[in-house]
Coordinates of C-alpha atoms in Angstrom, one line a residue:
Chain A
X1 CA 57.3 48.2 16.7
X2 CA 61.1 48.2 16.6
X3 CA 62.7 45.4 14.8
X4 CA 64.3 43.0 17.2
X5 CA 68.0 43.1 17.1
X6 CA 70.0 40.1 16.4
X7 CA 72.5 38.7 19.0
X8 CA 76.0 39.9 18.6
X9 CA 77.3 36.4 18.5
X10 CA 75.2 35.7 15.4
X11 CA 76.4 38.9 13.6
X12 CA 80.0 38.0 14.5
X13 CA 79.6 34.5 13.1
X14 CA 78.0 35.7 9.8
X15 CA 80.7 38.5 9.3
X16 CA 83.4 36.1 9.8
X17 CA 82.5 34.0 6.8
X18 CA 82.4 37.1 4.5
X19 CA 85.1 37.7 2.0
X20 CA 87.7 40.4 2.8
X21 CA 86.2 42.8 0.2
X22 CA 82.6 42.6 1.6
X23 CA 84.1 43.2 5.1
X24 CA 85.8 46.5 3.8
X25 CA 82.4 47.6 2.8
X26 CA 80.9 46.4 6.0
X27 CA 83.1 48.6 8.2
X28 CA 80.8 51.6 6.9
X29 CA 77.6 49.9 8.1
X30 CA 77.8 51.2 11.7
X31 CA 80.2 52.3 14.4
X32 CA 80.4 49.0 16.2
X33 CA 80.9 47.0 13.1
X34 CA 83.9 49.2 12.3
X35 CA 85.3 48.4 15.8
X36 CA 84.5 44.9 15.5
X37 CA 86.1 44.4 12.1
X38 CA 89.2 46.2 13.1
X39 CA 89.7 44.1 16.3
X40 CA 92.4 41.4 16.3
X41 CA 90.1 38.9 17.7
X42 CA 87.7 39.2 14.8
X43 CA 90.5 39.2 12.3
X44 CA 91.7 35.7 13.5
X45 CA 88.3 34.4 13.6
X46 CA 87.7 35.6 10.1
X47 CA 91.0 34.1 8.9
X48 CA 90.0 30.9 10.4
X49 CA 86.3 30.7 9.6
X50 CA 86.5 32.1 6.0
X51 CA 89.3 30.1 4.9
X52 CA 88.0 27.0 6.3
X53 CA 85.2 27.3 3.9
X54 CA 87.2 28.6 1.0
X55 CA 90.5 26.7 0.7
X56 CA 92.6 28.3 -2.0
X57 CA 96.1 28.3 -3.7
X58 CA 97.9 31.2 -4.9
X59 CA 99.7 30.7 -8.3
X60 CA 102.1 33.2 -10.0
X61 CA 103.2 32.3 -13.5
X62 CA 105.2 34.3 -16.0
X63 CA 103.2 34.5 -19.2
X64 CA 104.9 36.4 -22.2
X65 CA 107.2 38.1 -19.8
X66 CA 104.2 39.3 -17.7
X67 CA 103.6 38.2 -14.2
X68 CA 100.2 36.4 -13.8
X69 CA 98.5 36.0 -10.5
X70 CA 95.8 33.6 -9.6
X71 CA 93.8 32.6 -6.7
X72 CA 92.4 29.1 -7.3
X73 CA 89.9 27.0 -5.4
X74 CA 91.4 23.9 -3.9
X75 CA 88.8 21.6 -5.5
X76 CA 89.1 18.7 -7.8
X77 CA 89.4 20.7 -11.0
X78 CA 92.0 23.4 -9.7
X79 CA 90.9 25.6 -12.6
X80 CA 92.3 28.7 -13.9
X81 CA 90.1 31.2 -15.7
X82 CA 89.4 34.9 -16.0
X83 CA 87.7 34.9 -12.6
X84 CA 90.7 33.4 -10.8
X85 CA 93.1 36.1 -12.1
X86 CA 93.9 38.9 -9.7
X87 CA 95.5 42.2 -10.5
X88 CA 99.3 42.6 -9.8
X89 CA 99.9 46.1 -9.0
X90 CA 103.7 46.3 -9.1
X91 CA 106.4 46.4 -11.5
X92 CA 109.8 45.1 -10.8
X93 CA 112.4 47.8 -11.0
X94 CA 115.5 45.5 -11.0
X95 CA 116.6 43.8 -14.1
X96 CA 114.7 40.7 -13.2
X97 CA 111.5 39.9 -15.2
X98 CA 109.3 39.3 -12.1
X99 CA 109.5 39.5 -8.4
X100 CA 110.8 36.7 -6.3
X101 CA 108.1 35.4 -4.1
X102 CA 109.6 34.9 -0.6
X103 CA 106.4 33.3 1.0
X104 CA 102.7 33.7 1.2
X105 CA 101.2 33.2 4.7
X106 CA 97.9 34.1 6.3
X107 CA 96.9 36.4 3.3
X108 CA 100.1 38.2 2.9
X109 CA 102.5 37.8 0.0
X110 CA 106.1 38.7 0.7
X111 CA 107.9 39.9 -2.6
X112 CA 111.5 40.7 -3.3
X113 CA 112.6 42.8 -6.1
X114 CA 116.0 41.0 -6.8
X115 CA 118.0 40.4 -10.0
X116 CA 116.5 37.0 -10.4
X117 CA 119.6 35.1 -9.1
X118 CA 121.1 36.7 -6.1
X119 CA 119.2 38.5 -3.5
X120 CA 121.0 41.4 -1.8
X121 CA 120.3 43.6 1.2
X122 CA 119.5 46.6 -1.1
X123 CA 116.7 44.8 -2.7
X124 CA 113.2 46.1 -2.1
X125 CA 110.9 43.7 -0.1
X126 CA 107.1 44.3 -0.3
X127 CA 104.4 42.8 1.9
X128 CA 101.2 42.6 -0.2
X129 CA 97.7 41.7 0.9
X130 CA 95.9 41.1 -2.6
X131 CA 92.5 40.6 -0.9
X132 CA 92.3 44.1 0.4
X133 CA 94.8 45.7 -1.8
X134 CA 97.2 46.8 0.7
X135 CA 100.9 46.9 0.8
X136 CA 103.8 47.7 3.0
X137 CA 107.3 48.4 1.7
X138 CA 110.0 47.5 4.1
X139 CA 112.6 50.0 5.2
X140 CA 116.0 48.9 4.2
X141 CA 118.0 47.1 6.8
X142 CA 120.7 49.0 8.6
X143 CA 123.3 46.2 7.6
X144 CA 124.9 47.1 4.4
X145 CA 126.3 44.3 2.2
X146 CA 127.8 46.5 -0.3
X147 CA 130.9 46.6 1.8
X148 CA 131.0 42.8 1.6
X149 CA 132.1 40.9 -1.4
X150 CA 130.0 38.3 -3.0
X151 CA 127.4 37.9 -0.3
X152 CA 124.1 36.9 -1.0
X153 CA 121.0 37.2 1.1
X154 CA 118.3 34.4 1.9
X155 CA 114.9 35.8 3.0
X156 CA 112.2 34.1 5.2
X157 CA 108.6 35.2 5.9
X158 CA 106.0 34.0 8.4
X159 CA 103.4 35.0 10.9
X160 CA 103.7 35.0 14.7
X161 CA 100.6 33.8 16.2
X162 CA 102.0 34.9 19.7
X163 CA 102.2 38.7 18.8
X164 CA 99.8 38.6 16.0
X165 CA 102.6 40.1 13.8
X166 CA 104.3 39.3 10.5
X167 CA 107.9 38.9 10.3
X168 CA 110.7 38.9 7.7
X169 CA 114.0 37.2 8.4
X170 CA 117.1 38.2 6.5
X171 CA 120.2 36.2 6.4
X172 CA 123.3 37.6 4.8
X173 CA 125.9 35.1 3.9
X174 CA 129.5 35.7 3.4
X175 CA 131.3 34.3 0.5
X176 CA 131.6 30.5 0.6
X177 CA 135.3 30.4 0.5
X178 CA 135.3 32.4 3.9
X179 CA 132.8 30.1 5.7
X180 CA 134.3 28.1 8.2
X181 CA 132.6 25.8 10.5
X182 CA 132.5 27.1 14.1
X183 CA 134.6 24.0 15.3
X184 CA 137.3 24.5 12.8
X185 CA 140.5 26.2 14.1
X186 CA 141.2 27.9 10.8
X187 CA 141.2 31.6 11.0
X188 CA 138.3 33.6 10.0
X189 CA 138.3 35.4 6.6
X190 CA 135.2 37.3 7.5
X191 CA 135.1 40.9 7.0
X192 CA 135.2 42.4 10.5
X193 CA 131.4 43.4 10.5
X194 CA 130.4 39.7 10.7
X195 CA 132.1 39.6 14.3
X196 CA 134.3 36.9 15.5
X197 CA 132.0 34.0 15.5
X198 CA 129.1 35.0 13.6
X199 CA 129.0 33.2 10.3
X200 CA 125.7 34.6 9.1
X201 CA 124.4 37.9 9.9
X202 CA 120.7 37.8 10.7
X203 CA 118.2 40.6 10.9
X204 CA 114.4 40.4 11.7
X205 CA 111.8 42.9 10.4
X206 CA 108.5 43.0 12.3
X207 CA 105.5 44.7 10.8
X208 CA 104.3 46.2 14.2
X209 CA 107.6 47.8 15.0
X210 CA 108.7 48.8 11.4
X211 CA 112.3 48.1 11.9
X212 CA 114.9 45.6 11.4
X213 CA 116.9 44.3 14.4
X214 CA 119.7 41.9 14.9
X215 CA 119.3 38.4 15.7
X216 CA 121.9 35.9 16.9
X217 CA 122.9 33.1 14.6
X218 CA 123.7 30.0 16.4
X219 CA 127.1 28.3 16.1
X220 CA 125.9 24.7 16.5
X221 CA 124.2 24.1 13.3
X222 CA 125.9 21.6 10.9
X223 CA 123.9 22.5 7.8
X224 CA 123.1 26.3 7.5
X225 CA 124.3 27.2 4.1
X226 CA 121.2 27.7 1.8
X227 CA 121.4 27.6 -2.0
X228 CA 121.1 31.0 -3.5
X229 CA 118.1 29.6 -5.4
X230 CA 116.4 29.2 -2.1
X231 CA 112.6 28.6 -1.4
X232 CA 110.9 28.4 1.8
X233 CA 107.9 26.6 3.3
X234 CA 106.3 28.3 6.3
X235 CA 104.4 25.8 8.7
X236 CA 104.2 25.0 12.4
X237 CA 105.2 28.5 13.3
X238 CA 108.6 28.0 11.4
X239 CA 110.3 29.0 8.1
X240 CA 112.0 25.9 6.5
X241 CA 114.6 25.8 4.1
X242 CA 116.9 23.1 2.8
X243 CA 120.4 23.9 3.8
X244 CA 123.8 22.3 3.1
X245 CA 126.9 21.7 5.4
X246 CA 129.3 24.2 4.2
X247 CA 132.6 22.6 5.5
X248 CA 135.3 22.8 2.7
X249 CA 135.7 19.5 1.0
X250 CA 132.4 18.3 2.0
X251 CA 131.1 19.9 -1.3
X252 CA 127.5 20.6 -0.1
X253 CA 126.4 17.0 0.0
X254 CA 125.2 16.7 3.3
X255 CA 121.7 18.5 3.8
X256 CA 119.2 19.0 6.4
X257 CA 116.0 21.4 7.0
X258 CA 117.1 24.5 8.6
X259 CA 114.3 26.2 10.5
X260 CA 113.6 29.5 12.0
X261 CA 110.9 29.9 14.6
X262 CA 109.0 33.1 13.8
X263 CA 107.9 33.4 17.4
X264 CA 111.1 32.7 19.5
X265 CA 113.5 33.8 16.6
X266 CA 115.5 30.8 17.1
X267 CA 117.2 28.6 14.6
X268 CA 117.1 25.0 14.4
X269 CA 117.8 22.0 12.3
X270 CA 115.8 18.9 11.2
X271 CA 117.5 15.8 10.1
X272 CA 116.3 14.4 6.7
X273 CA 115.7 10.7 6.2
X274 CA 119.3 9.3 6.0
X275 CA 119.0 8.2 2.4
X276 CA 118.0 11.4 1.3
X277 CA 120.4 13.6 3.0
X278 CA 122.6 14.1 0.0
X279 CA 119.9 14.5 -2.5
X280 CA 118.1 17.6 -4.0
X281 CA 115.0 18.1 -2.3
X282 CA 112.1 20.4 -1.9
X283 CA 110.1 21.2 1.4
X284 CA 106.5 21.5 1.4
X285 CA 103.5 20.6 3.6
X286 CA 100.6 18.2 3.3
X287 CA 97.9 19.3 5.6
X288 CA 99.8 20.4 8.8
X289 CA 102.7 17.9 8.2
X290 CA 106.0 19.1 6.9
X291 CA 106.8 17.1 3.7
X292 CA 109.7 16.5 1.4
X293 CA 109.7 16.0 -2.3
X294 CA 112.6 14.2 -4.0
X295 CA 112.6 14.1 -7.5
X296 CA 115.0 13.3 -10.5
X297 CA 113.7 16.4 -12.0
X298 CA 115.1 18.8 -9.4
X299 CA 118.6 18.3 -10.9
X300 CA 118.7 19.7 -14.3
X301 CA 122.3 18.5 -14.8
X302 CA 122.8 14.9 -16.3
X303 CA 120.7 12.8 -18.7
X304 CA 117.2 12.2 -17.8
X305 CA 115.2 9.0 -18.4
X306 CA 111.7 9.5 -17.3
X307 CA 110.8 11.1 -13.9
X308 CA 110.5 10.0 -10.3
X309 CA 108.9 11.6 -7.4
X310 CA 109.0 10.5 -3.8
X311 CA 106.9 12.4 -1.0
X312 CA 107.9 11.9 2.6
X313 CA 105.9 13.4 5.3
X314 CA 107.1 14.0 8.9
X315 CA 104.1 12.5 11.0
X316 CA 105.3 14.3 14.3
X317 CA 106.8 17.8 13.8
X318 CA 110.7 17.9 14.5
X319 CA 110.8 14.2 15.0
X320 CA 113.0 12.7 12.3
X321 CA 112.1 9.1 13.3
X322 CA 108.6 10.0 12.0
X323 CA 109.6 10.5 8.4
X324 CA 107.1 8.4 6.4
X325 CA 107.0 7.7 2.8
X326 CA 103.6 8.8 1.4
X327 CA 104.1 7.7 -2.2
X328 CA 106.5 7.0 -4.9
X329 CA 106.0 7.4 -8.6
X330 CA 108.1 6.5 -11.5
X331 CA 107.2 7.6 -15.1
X332 CA 109.6 5.8 -17.2
X333 CA 108.4 6.9 -20.5
X334 CA 108.1 10.7 -20.0
X335 CA 110.2 13.5 -18.6
X336 CA 107.6 15.4 -16.6
X337 CA 109.1 18.3 -14.6
X338 CA 109.9 20.1 -11.5
X339 CA 107.6 19.6 -8.4
X340 CA 106.5 22.9 -7.0
X341 CA 104.1 22.1 -4.2
X342 CA 102.0 19.5 -2.5
X343 CA 98.2 20.1 -2.0
X344 CA 96.5 19.4 1.3
X345 CA 95.3 16.1 -0.1
X346 CA 98.9 15.1 -1.3
X347 CA 98.5 15.8 -4.9
X348 CA 101.6 17.2 -6.5
X349 CA 101.8 20.5 -8.7
X350 CA 104.5 20.0 -11.2
X351 CA 106.0 22.4 -13.6
X352 CA 106.9 21.0 -16.9
X353 CA 109.9 22.4 -18.9
X354 CA 107.5 24.5 -21.2
X355 CA 105.9 26.0 -17.8
X356 CA 102.7 24.1 -18.3
X357 CA 101.5 22.8 -15.0
X358 CA 100.3 19.5 -14.3
X359 CA 98.8 17.8 -11.1
X360 CA 99.8 14.2 -10.1
X361 CA 97.0 12.4 -8.4
X362 CA 98.2 11.4 -4.9
X363 CA 96.3 8.0 -4.8
X364 CA 96.5 6.7 -8.3
X365 CA 99.5 8.5 -9.8
X366 CA 97.8 9.6 -13.0
X367 CA 98.4 13.3 -13.9
X368 CA 96.2 15.9 -15.5
X369 CA 96.9 19.4 -17.0
X370 CA 95.7 22.3 -15.0
X371 CA 97.1 25.0 -17.1
X372 CA 98.7 24.7 -20.5
X373 CA 98.5 28.1 -22.0
X374 CA 102.0 28.9 -20.9
X375 CA 104.5 29.9 -23.5
X376 CA 107.9 28.4 -23.7
X377 CA 110.2 30.4 -21.4
X378 CA 113.7 29.5 -20.3
X379 CA 113.7 30.7 -17.0
X380 CA 113.9 28.8 -13.6
X381 CA 112.0 29.7 -10.5
X382 CA 109.4 32.0 -11.9
X383 CA 106.3 29.7 -11.2
X384 CA 105.1 29.8 -7.7
X385 CA 102.2 27.8 -5.9
X386 CA 101.4 28.3 -2.3
X387 CA 98.2 28.0 0.0
X388 CA 96.3 31.3 -0.1
X389 CA 94.2 32.4 2.9
X390 CA 92.3 35.6 2.6
X391 CA 92.8 38.0 5.5
X392 CA 92.4 41.5 6.7
X393 CA 96.1 41.9 7.3
X394 CA 97.8 45.2 6.7
X395 CA 94.4 46.9 7.0
X396 CA 95.8 49.5 9.6
X397 CA 99.4 49.6 8.4
X398 CA 101.1 50.2 5.0
X399 CA 99.3 51.9 2.1
X400 CA 96.4 51.0 -0.3
X401 CA 97.6 49.9 -3.7
X402 CA 95.8 51.7 -6.6
X403 CA 94.8 49.4 -9.2
X404 CA 96.1 49.9 -12.7
X405 CA 92.8 51.3 -14.1
X406 CA 92.6 54.1 -11.3
X407 CA 96.2 54.8 -11.9
X408 CA 95.6 55.3 -15.5
X409 CA 92.5 57.4 -14.8
X410 CA 94.6 59.5 -12.6
X411 CA 97.2 60.0 -15.2
X412 CA 94.7 61.0 -17.7
X413 CA 93.3 64.0 -15.7
Chain B
X1 CA 60.7 -0.4 25.6
X2 CA 59.2 2.9 24.4
X3 CA 61.5 5.7 23.6
X4 CA 61.3 8.6 26.0
X5 CA 59.6 11.8 24.5
X6 CA 60.2 15.6 25.4
X7 CA 57.8 18.3 24.6
X8 CA 59.2 21.7 23.5
X9 CA 56.9 25.0 23.8
X10 CA 57.5 27.7 21.4
X11 CA 57.0 31.5 22.1
X12 CA 53.5 31.3 20.7
X13 CA 52.8 28.5 23.1
X14 CA 52.6 25.7 20.6
X15 CA 53.7 22.1 21.8
X16 CA 56.0 20.0 19.8
X17 CA 57.0 16.4 20.6
X18 CA 60.4 14.9 20.1
X19 CA 62.2 11.7 21.2
X20 CA 64.7 12.6 24.0
X21 CA 67.7 10.9 22.1
X22 CA 67.1 13.2 19.1
X23 CA 66.5 16.3 21.1
X24 CA 69.7 16.1 23.1
X25 CA 71.7 17.1 19.9
X26 CA 70.8 20.3 21.4
X27 CA 73.4 21.0 24.0
X28 CA 71.0 23.3 25.8
X29 CA 68.3 20.5 26.1
X30 CA 70.9 18.0 27.1
X31 CA 72.0 20.2 29.9
X32 CA 68.4 20.7 31.1
X33 CA 67.7 17.0 30.9
X34 CA 70.9 16.2 32.9
X35 CA 69.9 18.6 35.5
X36 CA 66.3 17.9 36.4
X37 CA 65.2 15.1 34.2
X38 CA 63.0 17.5 32.2
X39 CA 60.0 15.8 32.9
X40 CA 57.5 18.7 31.9
X41 CA 57.5 20.9 29.1
X42 CA 60.6 22.8 27.9
X43 CA 59.7 26.3 27.1
X44 CA 61.5 28.1 24.4
X45 CA 60.5 31.8 24.7
X46 CA 62.6 33.2 21.8
X47 CA 61.7 30.6 19.2
X48 CA 58.4 31.0 17.1
X49 CA 56.3 27.8 16.2
X50 CA 57.4 27.9 12.4
X51 CA 61.2 28.0 13.4
X52 CA 60.8 25.5 16.0
X53 CA 59.0 23.2 13.5
X54 CA 62.2 23.5 11.2
X55 CA 64.4 22.7 14.1
X56 CA 62.5 19.6 15.0
X57 CA 62.6 18.6 11.3
X58 CA 66.3 19.0 11.4
X59 CA 66.8 17.1 14.7
X60 CA 64.5 14.2 13.3
X61 CA 66.7 13.7 10.3
X62 CA 68.1 10.2 9.9
X63 CA 71.5 10.6 8.1
X64 CA 74.5 8.5 8.1
X65 CA 77.4 10.7 9.8
X66 CA 79.3 11.0 6.4
X67 CA 76.2 12.3 4.6
X68 CA 75.3 14.6 7.4
X69 CA 77.4 17.7 6.3
X70 CA 75.7 17.6 2.9
X71 CA 72.3 17.2 4.4
X72 CA 72.8 20.4 6.8
X73 CA 73.8 22.3 3.8
X74 CA 71.0 21.3 1.7
X75 CA 68.6 21.9 4.6
X76 CA 69.5 25.4 5.0
X77 CA 69.8 25.9 1.0
X78 CA 66.0 25.0 0.9
X79 CA 65.2 27.7 3.2
X80 CA 67.0 30.4 1.3
X81 CA 65.1 33.4 2.7
X82 CA 67.3 35.6 4.9
X83 CA 64.7 36.2 7.6
X84 CA 63.9 32.5 7.9
X85 CA 67.6 31.9 8.0
X86 CA 68.2 34.2 10.8
X87 CA 65.4 32.9 12.8
X88 CA 66.8 29.5 12.4
X89 CA 70.3 30.6 13.3
X90 CA 69.1 32.2 16.5
X91 CA 67.1 29.2 17.5
X92 CA 70.1 27.0 16.8
X93 CA 72.3 29.5 18.9
X94 CA 69.7 29.4 21.7
X95 CA 69.5 25.6 21.7
X96 CA 73.4 25.4 21.0
X97 CA 73.0 23.3 17.9
X98 CA 76.4 24.2 16.4
X99 CA 76.3 22.5 13.0
X100 CA 72.9 24.1 12.2
X101 CA 74.0 27.5 13.4
X102 CA 77.2 27.5 11.2
X103 CA 75.4 26.2 8.2
X104 CA 72.7 29.0 8.6
X105 CA 75.1 31.7 9.2
X106 CA 77.2 30.6 6.2
X107 CA 74.2 30.6 4.1
X108 CA 73.3 34.2 5.2
X109 CA 76.9 35.2 4.6
X110 CA 76.8 33.8 1.1
X111 CA 73.6 35.7 0.4
X112 CA 74.7 39.1 1.6
X113 CA 78.3 39.0 0.4
X114 CA 77.4 41.3 -2.7
X115 CA 75.0 43.6 -0.9
X116 CA 75.1 47.2 -0.8
X117 CA 75.4 48.9 2.7
X118 CA 71.7 49.7 2.8
X119 CA 70.7 46.2 1.9
X120 CA 73.2 44.9 4.5
X121 CA 71.7 47.0 7.3
X122 CA 68.1 46.0 6.3
X123 CA 68.9 42.2 6.2
X124 CA 70.7 42.2 9.4
X125 CA 68.5 44.8 11.0
X126 CA 71.2 47.3 11.8
X127 CA 70.7 51.0 12.4
X128 CA 72.8 53.4 10.7
X129 CA 74.5 55.6 13.2
X130 CA 77.0 57.3 11.0
X131 CA 76.8 60.6 9.5
X132 CA 77.1 60.8 5.6
X133 CA 80.6 62.4 6.0
X134 CA 81.8 59.7 8.3
X135 CA 80.4 57.1 5.8
X136 CA 82.0 58.8 3.0
X137 CA 85.5 58.9 4.8
X138 CA 85.6 55.3 5.2
X139 CA 84.2 54.5 1.9
X140 CA 86.8 56.7 0.1
X141 CA 89.6 54.7 1.6
X142 CA 88.4 51.5 -0.2
X143 CA 86.4 52.9 -3.0
X144 CA 87.1 49.7 -5.1
X145 CA 85.2 47.7 -2.8
X146 CA 82.0 49.3 -3.0

């Protein structure tokens, strides 16, 4: 008697809970599984089901001048060990010790090989899916900043649910001295390629098209100047950066959150709570809510006496009236360090000056070391923490990344 | 007032009684009760008696809602054999008991995640319709995952 087949619905459900690595194998099981696993509908279902069961974080640290990457379970312990380490297959070619991580979204990490301080348009950008070891190296944009003096570049990375596509946005800034607010009647000092009313040149790359294309930058944003040492947070379909008002004389003091909607490709601005609008801040998320971290440790200048951390969450997205304080912690006796990211439960990951990582408990304010094997390094912006979702992204585009072992074996032959 | 009881009949014609308010956790049964009062026996032609006994045991659980999640996990954990889990998942699919189906599928996924191709085919009753050459071509692309 032939074995009774299982309903498709059951098979799909089971497969959607498998790790990406198992799915790569399962593609060989039979023809219909290959079609199933390659379909967009299944990929999205897997992204949701698997990651709901396996919430994890992606952490990059710089240990003895080596980039170390871990994928860590989002549980109480937040433990680093040999099993959490993942292989990093790239070597930066620029003078920087490690890549800048633009963002990490739906299983894809966006890396930029810049010089560690300023990003430029000639820097190589790579999209990397560690779960299935695939990468896509972006073509260089058409817009060439070499003809411009002192420009710097800000990148953003996110996933567009509507078109099931990953996008990278690149903002090229003119020198600050030449930035004029649109309403000012002072003549423009921009090089001609910026165009008459364009303060910032914007291009968007989509994985599906494989090309960069120009996008309009609006002329009605007050705060649009992003610090060169930028970092982004992707949530609610938008990239978020902290930006300042570049008006001369205002001295960068007024800030807000600049947003870029990955689907509509429109820029926007979210007001900060007024008492924080002139402070150094970091954008993060708690669950699905946009969050802000204010800390005495975000400014390295000045004398420190203990550390303070305040976390605000935006209960209703894009409604500045809904900024609510989640907690405020003051540690009078110790200088802790720089806040990196909030976890889904509100716990804060903080990087100490010696690059050890601690986790501040959201309810009770105590902190525990999560990682203390770091060595002293005098670098800023090297440690990166973000949510990690395993996915099958880039399966049908880009190239596979050989692991180092395989590379060495190849060289030997 | 006595609680209303329903009778379910398995594929092999065994009868099981269950209180109606517990049985309607199954969306399928709830809809049947709503439609015609389901006064007579409810036949479940795809569920054998062993599996139905398990489903009834699950429906009869008395758990506080906050402990329920752990209970379902433990319930399927204790039935760690893949064929049993698949029967259970299929019954839960037919009866539309989402939590039970999810938990059973999750357990199966956990058990097969490191299986070889042949083991996966056997466990999930799939016939190999690929030639060795086709299989090799897909395999070579992601050799490290095998």
